[in-house]
Amino acid sequence: MPPTRATSTNQGESLIRTPVRDRGDACPGALRLHRADDGALARLRVPAGVLTSRQAAILADVAERLADGHLSITSRGNIELRGLGASCGTELSAVLADAGLLPSERHERVRNIVASPLATLDGLGHADVQLWARELDGLLCAEEWTTALSGRFLFVLDDGRGDVAGLGGDVTLIAESGGAGCVSGESGGAESVRGESGGAAAVPVTSGGTALVRVGDRALRVSAAAAPRAALAAAGAFLAAARDAGNGAWRVRELPAGHPVDLAGALARQGIDAGPAAAPFGPPGAAPHLPGVSGRAVAVGAPLGRVSAARWRALLPAPADELRVTPWRGFVLPGFEDDAAARERLHALADAGFIADPRSPWLGVSACTGRPGCAKSLADVRADAVPGAGGLPVHFSGCERRCGHPRGDWVDALATGDGRYEVTVRTGGTAAPVSGANLTETVTRARTTSATTTTTATR
């Protein structure tokens, strides 16, 4: 009997714990375009969300010349261009390569790296995970075998504050302070896992401290300097487990029982000393960064993660020649020398249409593409979306795939056709439908409570 295709509910990912993948990963990239109802779609991986001012300006120009004039931010801090012409692929790839945004054509879809956006900017955290991301990206692009990773495989690098640790990475690095633990060769005599030396040479990225390497429900402690190499080794161990399982798994959570990732063995084979790490494995993941001034940086949000090229240019020039795109569909601008300059820029970005007020009800509101861009959508969800009010994030979906929905606890607003939405609170693995007189009232109630009666809401 041939394998059955996994039932997709989120950008091709399955709610079935151990699906059988009977096809290759079709996740779009900058070179592999996806054909949508509104034209071709390109998804550009931006490791750690970091762009230079020049790269950001080039993307705005590309959006106007080749696409529909907008840029979309994904839940991984990547960038999508929609409405591309059928014959513009060659020009797009040439422009991206010239801008330094396409270091390897073979690896462009596997450069999925999320990192703490405020690392080194506000006095929190234990390591510069932006440097980890840079090293890991270089290691990924230097190895031919890494092209076997799916376009959905995710590396998450948390600087210890807990902001991104809960974003569902396949391989997660969590920075610790120097006193959090030790590996072989440091004081304390922690048990270590040893092996023969080998693999890519490590580039020291911090003078001290340790990091947790987490894969599924397993974690080990390594030196901070070895963290990027450890992440790469963990990815290789996943591919070995996936080959052994034979179910075509794209992500760690899709591995069937009895086929664990041999993290300890992978680290030992690369000569990376590792010690045990008892649960819990570091911070579980905190709330997204709020808009405002944080240390030497300004943070803002993009309403529904969609930005016109003109609005995008308001982010430029970036004071430190660096723009960081966040996994909460927002931006961080580092490099302000004083609080007055930062607040002046924050006010200017608010005037340009960005979310700059931490009390804005639009914080945490997201939506899939919806009509007219997606043929499967039952509604123009971006036009229908309402913020309501409250703490839980809310995501508007045009169909049961729920593309781009948040992780953790969230409010599910699902279009059913004819202007109606089913609103459900999803917390702790449970789902509680919510009722209200209209969509705004229903969403508000859902974002502030977790249980009412079953109903649907109309716009």
Short mmCIF file of N, CA and C in Angstrom, two decimals, residues 1-5 20-22 246:
data_model
loop_
_atom_site.label_atom_id
_atom_site.label_comp_id
_atom_site.label_asym_id
_atom_site.label_seq_id
_atom_site.Cartn_x
_atom_site.Cartn_y
_atom_site.Cartn_z
N MET A 1 0.85 -1.20 0.00
CA MET A 1 0.00 0.00 0.00
C MET A 1 0.88 1.24 0.00
N PRO A 2 0.65 2.21 -0.90
CA PRO A 2 1.48 3.40 -0.94
C PRO A 2 1.27 4.25 0.29
N PRO A 3 2.29 5.04 0.67
CA PRO A 3 2.14 5.90 1.84
C PRO A 3 1.08 6.95 1.61
N THR A 4 0.42 7.36 2.68
CA THR A 4 -0.61 8.39 2.59
C THR A 4 0.00 9.74 2.83
N ARG A 5 -0.49 10.73 2.15
CA ARG A 5 0.01 12.09 2.31
C ARG A 5 -0.46 12.66 3.63
N VAL A 20 3.50 10.55 7.12
CA VAL A 20 4.36 9.97 6.10
C VAL A 20 4.42 10.96 4.95
N ARG A 21 5.60 11.49 4.67
CA ARG A 21 5.77 12.45 3.59
C ARG A 21 6.11 11.69 2.31
N ASP A 22 5.18 11.71 1.36
CA ASP A 22 5.40 10.97 0.13
C ASP A 22 5.84 11.88 -1.02
N GLY A 246 12.39 6.48 7.75
CA GLY A 246 11.81 6.20 6.45
C GLY A 246 10.45 6.82 6.19
#
